[in-house]
Amino acid sequence: MVHLLVSPPDTLRFEVAIERPKIVIGRSSRADISVSDPSLSRSHAELSLKGDSWTVKDLGSRNGTRVNGKLISEDTFGDEHFREADSLLDAGVRSLVAAPMLGPDESLGMIVLSSSAENRAFTEDDMELLASLASVAAMRVQNLQLAEAEGEHRRHRREIGLARRIQVALLPSELPSIPGYDLHAGNRPSEGVSGDYYEVLTRKNGAEVLMMVVDVSGAGVGASLLMGALESLAASPIENGWPPEAICTTVSRLLYERTPPEKYATAFLGVLEPDLGFLRFTNAGHFPALVIRDDGTTTQLHSTGLPLGLFPEVDFGLSETFIGRGDTLVLYTDGITESTNSQGEQYGLERLEQLCLEHRRTNPSDIARALEIALIHFTGGLPPDDDRTLVIVKRDP
């Protein structure tokens, strides 16, 4: 058995029997051999038996460890963790100390201080200084990341603003003036740009009024790009006077050929003969349009076919109704009926229908304003989860 003689500077020396192949000497009470000496670090040095001989390893102490008066240090050449670190060994690094740069949620990297000196031993003071530098560097890195994120956010806002201006240019700049009718139309995107689209125009020298509301699946930039493509595909058939079901058939096929399978759109397309009040329409998987009758009854214009772009060939049906004097036609997207309050309840078609009934004797702009106020009260002022589009056509009494 090996005995170690310990001679503290201010107390009596004592002898310790070493019964294990590795022990730690230091000021800490948790050290195998605890020595009350302020010049020692808490974990100062390690003695270990290797074969028939004992080795001494400094554990990063403040004042270093000496054997026979010579300062020792553990360097990379003797550390098994670095034997395969060719870049460090080739650079002549013999000792190093590192401190992490910590952010609020993750490590941002580390700062490493290295030395090629043979007997350079980093101390606890070195470690404390490096840790302070790492903390300052981490703050600097975080500030740079925040500045970069803010710059990216500003660029994104500019791009969204540009996309919205382009999109608004695709929407009608003004509604047509139709004798005997009052009109209102509007679109509110949920994310700066919208996947909704509407069109109101006259054709055949005013003999027909075409009304279309489209809701593209999804929201944001992707939906707005698809909306722009759909507007382009529908423009020529609309201008050429095609009937609603033919327009939907062609647009659906072209949309299917040009977009991924998960992309589609619902649409309501109606053609009104204003002199007679006769309305022919195709509802491509869209929510039912509402006809609010002057006598207080309602008619729902339900789907006559599948959404646009789901299949290569779809037969879209054509239906018809009559818009009498004092009646109001209401077209909308699901961003209105699916507006949700804090309890997860949706506004729903029933509330929309009731509001329109209560305001049926007012003009379309007043109905739209009343609906906007109702949605604010219902949702508690929360921003919309989906794009909202509303088209109202009211025939004079």
XYZ file of C-alpha atoms in Angstrom:
397
model
C 0.000 0.000 0.000
C 1.198 3.503 -0.865
C 1.213 6.213 1.807
C 1.117 9.900 0.936
C 2.662 12.461 3.270
C 0.797 15.791 3.178
C 2.527 18.899 4.584
C 0.162 21.908 4.631
C 1.952 25.236 5.187
C -0.037 26.296 8.264
C -1.040 23.005 9.916
C 0.568 19.782 11.016
C 1.488 17.350 8.339
C -0.410 14.093 8.074
C -0.181 10.760 6.306
C -2.845 9.243 4.043
C -3.012 5.627 2.886
C -3.910 5.453 -0.809
C -6.152 2.468 -1.417
C -7.581 3.416 -4.838
C -5.859 3.775 -8.239
C -7.070 7.352 -8.653
C -7.585 10.151 -6.123
C -8.221 13.888 -6.283
C -6.465 16.413 -4.070
C -8.014 19.828 -3.458
C -9.538 22.343 -1.082
C -13.074 21.007 -1.540
C -14.547 18.740 1.106
C -15.580 16.451 -1.732
C -11.975 15.836 -2.759
C -10.493 12.458 -1.818
C -7.785 14.289 0.088
C -9.085 17.617 1.375
C -6.440 20.160 2.373
C -7.425 23.481 3.945
C -5.005 25.653 2.000
C -6.184 28.843 0.189
C -3.516 28.374 -2.461
C -5.177 25.161 -3.597
C -8.105 25.054 -5.989
C -11.221 23.125 -5.011
C -10.180 20.251 -7.322
C -6.489 20.886 -7.758
C -4.695 17.745 -8.950
C -5.245 14.067 -9.624
C -2.983 11.139 -8.720
C -3.496 7.995 -10.742
C -1.796 4.616 -10.898
C -0.769 3.542 -14.394
C 1.009 0.192 -14.410
C 3.667 0.303 -11.734
C 4.001 4.080 -11.601
C 1.964 7.026 -10.398
C 1.216 10.053 -12.542
C 0.186 13.540 -11.518
C -2.361 15.550 -13.504
C -3.239 19.184 -12.928
C -7.004 19.743 -12.988
C -6.930 23.318 -14.239
C -5.917 24.732 -10.889
C -5.470 28.425 -10.229
C -1.792 28.221 -9.167
C -0.699 25.145 -11.072
C 0.880 21.889 -9.901
C 4.612 21.253 -9.544
C 6.568 17.995 -9.357
C 10.082 18.359 -7.984
C 9.761 22.099 -8.449
C 8.731 21.864 -12.124
C 5.329 23.137 -13.251
C 3.307 20.467 -15.018
C 0.346 20.810 -17.390
C -1.906 18.374 -19.182
C -1.661 19.139 -22.885
C -3.369 17.832 -25.988
C -0.511 15.464 -26.807
C -1.206 13.441 -23.687
C -4.977 13.679 -23.653
C -6.762 10.732 -25.215
C -9.690 12.975 -26.227
C -7.423 14.883 -28.638
C -5.343 12.077 -30.100
C -7.512 12.043 -33.221
C -7.865 15.826 -33.434
C -5.322 16.201 -36.235
C -6.056 19.883 -36.840
C -5.251 20.764 -33.222
C -2.158 18.606 -33.082
C -0.874 19.901 -36.422
C -1.329 23.475 -35.187
C 0.815 22.696 -32.151
C -1.948 23.277 -29.631
C -0.853 21.814 -26.305
C -3.528 23.183 -24.010
C -6.855 24.898 -24.386
C -9.842 26.121 -22.459
C -13.321 26.763 -23.866
C -16.495 28.547 -22.762
C -19.933 28.215 -24.398
C -21.813 31.219 -25.765
C -25.281 30.577 -24.392
C -28.485 32.130 -25.715
C -31.889 32.018 -24.038
C -32.825 28.694 -25.640
C -29.701 27.262 -27.218
C -25.942 27.375 -27.482
C -24.725 29.929 -30.030
C -21.218 28.485 -30.230
C -18.110 28.680 -28.072
C -14.946 30.671 -27.512
C -11.710 28.670 -27.325
C -8.428 29.932 -25.903
C -5.435 27.761 -26.815
C -1.701 27.747 -26.195
C 1.220 26.033 -27.882
C 3.513 26.583 -24.878
C 4.710 23.311 -23.398
C 4.155 24.271 -19.781
C 1.199 26.646 -20.114
C -1.540 25.727 -17.657
C -4.812 27.668 -17.810
C -6.159 28.646 -14.430
C -9.599 29.277 -12.955
C -8.986 32.998 -13.497
C -8.492 32.292 -17.194
C -11.720 30.329 -17.222
C -13.659 33.091 -15.457
C -12.321 35.698 -17.884
C -13.161 33.516 -20.880
C -16.659 32.861 -19.529
C -17.209 36.627 -19.213
C -16.021 37.169 -22.774
C -18.300 34.354 -23.965
C -21.278 35.999 -22.248
C -20.562 39.338 -23.933
C -20.008 37.622 -27.280
C -23.298 35.715 -26.918
C -25.158 38.994 -26.360
C -23.497 40.452 -29.447
C -24.413 37.407 -31.551
C -28.017 37.596 -30.311
C -28.192 41.301 -31.204
C -26.874 40.553 -34.691
C -29.394 37.735 -35.094
C -32.227 40.016 -33.989
C -31.077 42.731 -36.396
C -30.872 40.186 -39.227
C -34.333 38.842 -38.375
C -35.756 42.365 -38.289
C -34.190 43.127 -41.665
C -35.658 39.940 -43.092
C -39.028 40.833 -41.587
C -38.912 44.283 -43.219
C -38.030 42.732 -46.582
C -40.884 40.279 -46.165
C -43.314 43.110 -45.384
C -42.177 45.001 -48.479
C -42.649 41.906 -50.631
C -46.084 41.270 -49.129
C -46.988 44.915 -49.723
C -45.921 44.660 -53.352
C -47.842 41.393 -53.779
C -50.931 42.984 -52.262
C -50.717 45.981 -54.611
C -50.468 43.610 -57.584
C -53.377 41.596 -56.256
C -55.561 44.639 -55.692
C -54.887 45.606 -59.304
C -56.484 42.289 -60.343
C -59.658 43.074 -58.393
C -62.246 45.421 -59.895
C -61.113 49.020 -59.382
C -64.758 50.067 -59.358
C -68.093 48.342 -59.577
C -70.298 48.782 -62.639
C -73.319 51.052 -62.472
C -76.424 48.961 -63.097
C -79.769 50.769 -63.350
C -82.180 49.507 -60.704
C -79.457 47.820 -58.584
C -77.077 48.767 -55.764
C -73.783 46.904 -55.350
C -71.054 46.418 -52.769
C -67.865 44.294 -52.913
C -64.785 43.984 -50.749
C -61.912 41.723 -49.791
C -59.953 41.543 -46.534
C -56.893 39.260 -46.509
C -55.807 37.424 -43.367
C -52.055 37.539 -44.134
C -51.402 40.658 -46.195
C -52.297 38.904 -49.431
C -55.451 36.960 -50.144
C -56.463 33.651 -51.689
C -59.939 35.053 -52.376
C -60.995 36.699 -55.607
C -64.129 38.391 -56.840
C -65.325 39.871 -60.106
C -68.367 41.980 -60.991
C -68.720 43.231 -64.562
C -71.223 43.818 -67.311
C -71.074 42.156 -70.703
C -73.101 41.947 -73.906
C -73.623 45.707 -73.794
C -75.090 45.613 -70.306
C -77.563 42.806 -70.996
C -75.712 40.594 -68.482
C -73.987 41.176 -65.155
C -71.399 38.523 -64.289
C -70.608 37.976 -60.612
C -67.912 35.597 -59.392
C -66.487 34.828 -55.954
C -63.559 32.388 -55.631
C -61.868 30.926 -52.545
C -58.522 29.214 -53.163
C -57.440 26.505 -50.718
C -54.939 27.730 -48.138
C -53.920 31.289 -47.369
C -50.998 33.657 -47.773
C -48.603 34.051 -50.689
C -49.139 30.560 -52.154
C -52.894 30.994 -52.256
C -52.569 34.479 -53.736
C -50.373 33.161 -56.570
C -52.944 30.500 -57.363
C -55.668 33.145 -57.229
C -53.780 35.200 -59.811
C -53.463 32.160 -62.070
C -57.167 31.426 -61.741
C -58.092 35.022 -62.609
C -55.976 34.758 -65.745
C -57.536 31.433 -66.770
C -61.073 32.763 -66.344
C -60.583 36.143 -68.007
C -60.952 35.061 -71.645
C -64.026 32.809 -71.202
C -65.717 35.560 -69.185
C -65.015 38.233 -71.801
C -66.167 35.915 -74.587
C -69.597 35.584 -72.984
C -69.404 31.921 -71.973
C -72.116 30.614 -69.632
C -71.184 29.857 -65.979
C -70.967 26.070 -66.309
C -68.692 26.271 -69.379
C -66.375 28.734 -67.653
C -66.090 26.454 -64.607
C -65.448 23.364 -66.741
C -62.579 24.984 -68.647
C -61.003 26.713 -65.647
C -61.188 23.519 -63.586
C -59.412 21.464 -66.244
C -56.660 24.027 -66.775
C -56.204 24.474 -63.020
C -55.904 20.703 -62.587
C -53.206 20.543 -65.286
C -51.161 23.415 -63.836
C -51.271 22.943 -60.057
C -50.400 20.287 -57.440
C -53.205 17.872 -56.523
C -53.754 19.448 -53.094
C -54.546 22.831 -54.642
C -58.107 23.633 -55.638
C -60.661 26.431 -55.405
C -64.339 26.775 -54.667
C -66.311 29.294 -56.692
C -69.749 30.801 -57.225
C -70.323 32.203 -60.696
C -73.608 33.833 -61.628
C -74.903 35.679 -64.671
C -77.748 38.109 -64.003
C -80.094 39.580 -66.586
C -80.778 42.846 -64.764
C -83.907 43.841 -66.692
C -85.689 40.616 -65.803
C -83.923 39.707 -62.545
C -83.201 36.271 -63.962
C -80.025 34.675 -62.443
C -78.261 31.625 -63.884
C -75.481 30.262 -61.681
C -72.940 27.497 -61.117
C -71.760 26.775 -57.599
C -68.451 24.854 -57.706
C -68.295 23.409 -54.198
C -68.740 26.848 -52.644
C -70.784 27.824 -49.608
C -74.408 28.520 -50.575
C -75.064 32.040 -51.776
C -78.026 33.771 -50.133
C -80.985 35.494 -51.716
C -82.623 37.608 -49.031
C -86.211 38.171 -50.157
C -87.994 41.429 -49.545
C -90.800 39.512 -47.804
C -88.396 38.164 -45.125
C -87.777 34.712 -46.601
C -84.459 33.413 -47.886
C -83.257 31.162 -50.685
C -79.922 29.327 -50.487
C -78.115 28.678 -53.782
C -76.360 25.371 -53.127
C -73.530 23.586 -54.909
C -74.027 22.354 -58.465
C -70.599 20.696 -58.834
C -67.220 19.901 -57.290
C -64.526 22.495 -56.499
C -62.345 23.679 -59.377
C -59.122 21.787 -60.077
C -59.856 18.548 -58.234
C -60.274 16.342 -61.318
C -59.375 16.668 -65.026
C -62.960 16.399 -66.229
C -65.944 17.586 -64.204
C -69.507 18.299 -65.298
C -70.743 21.457 -63.635
C -74.460 21.882 -63.379
C -76.361 25.092 -64.045
C -79.171 26.309 -61.863
C -81.336 29.411 -61.860
C -83.331 31.691 -59.593
C -85.096 35.034 -59.698
C -83.995 38.275 -58.024
C -87.191 40.199 -57.380
C -87.635 43.832 -56.467
C -86.236 44.516 -53.010
C -84.348 41.189 -53.000
C -80.654 41.013 -52.057
C -78.068 38.540 -53.376
C -75.185 37.848 -50.934
C -71.980 36.095 -52.062
C -69.247 35.414 -49.492
C -66.272 33.206 -48.653
C -65.843 30.957 -45.625
C -63.576 33.471 -43.917
C -66.850 35.132 -42.838
C -68.925 32.135 -41.745
C -65.917 30.349 -40.189
C -64.755 33.340 -38.137
C -64.132 31.925 -34.672
C -64.538 33.390 -31.198
C -62.445 32.660 -28.115
C -64.619 29.627 -27.276
C -63.917 28.059 -30.664
C -67.448 28.719 -31.938
C -67.876 29.733 -35.589
C -69.988 32.656 -36.743
C -71.856 30.359 -39.109
C -74.293 30.661 -41.971
C -77.311 31.041 -39.686
C -75.974 34.234 -38.084
C -75.025 35.658 -41.479
C -78.468 34.907 -42.844
C -80.186 36.470 -39.825
C -78.083 39.637 -40.007
C -78.871 40.068 -43.710
C -82.568 39.583 -42.998
C -82.504 42.215 -40.260
C -80.833 44.728 -42.594
C -82.585 43.772 -45.847
C -84.225 47.185 -46.186
C -80.829 48.974 -46.064
C -78.328 49.373 -48.879
C -75.480 46.849 -49.486
C -72.789 49.070 -47.951
C -74.801 49.310 -44.726
C -75.226 45.527 -44.668
C -71.461 45.091 -45.107
C -70.754 47.589 -42.340
C -73.190 45.855 -39.983
C -71.558 42.504 -40.744
C -68.090 43.873 -40.042
C -69.212 45.198 -36.650
C -70.944 41.903 -35.844
C -67.771 39.933 -36.651
C -65.663 42.225 -34.456
C -68.048 41.710 -31.535
C -68.271 37.962 -32.153
C -64.507 37.354 -32.385
C -63.573 39.858 -29.697
C -61.577 41.867 -32.202
C -59.226 39.004 -33.072
C -57.649 39.234 -36.547
C -59.281 36.955 -39.142
C -57.951 33.410 -39.504
C -58.950 33.304 -43.172
C -59.507 35.724 -46.034
C -62.916 37.416 -46.134
C -64.687 38.394 -49.332
C -68.200 39.782 -49.656
C -70.268 40.725 -52.726
C -73.799 42.095 -52.277
C -76.217 42.903 -55.083
C -79.543 44.491 -54.124
C -82.397 45.163 -56.534
C -84.336 48.342 -55.942
C -87.861 47.876 -54.518
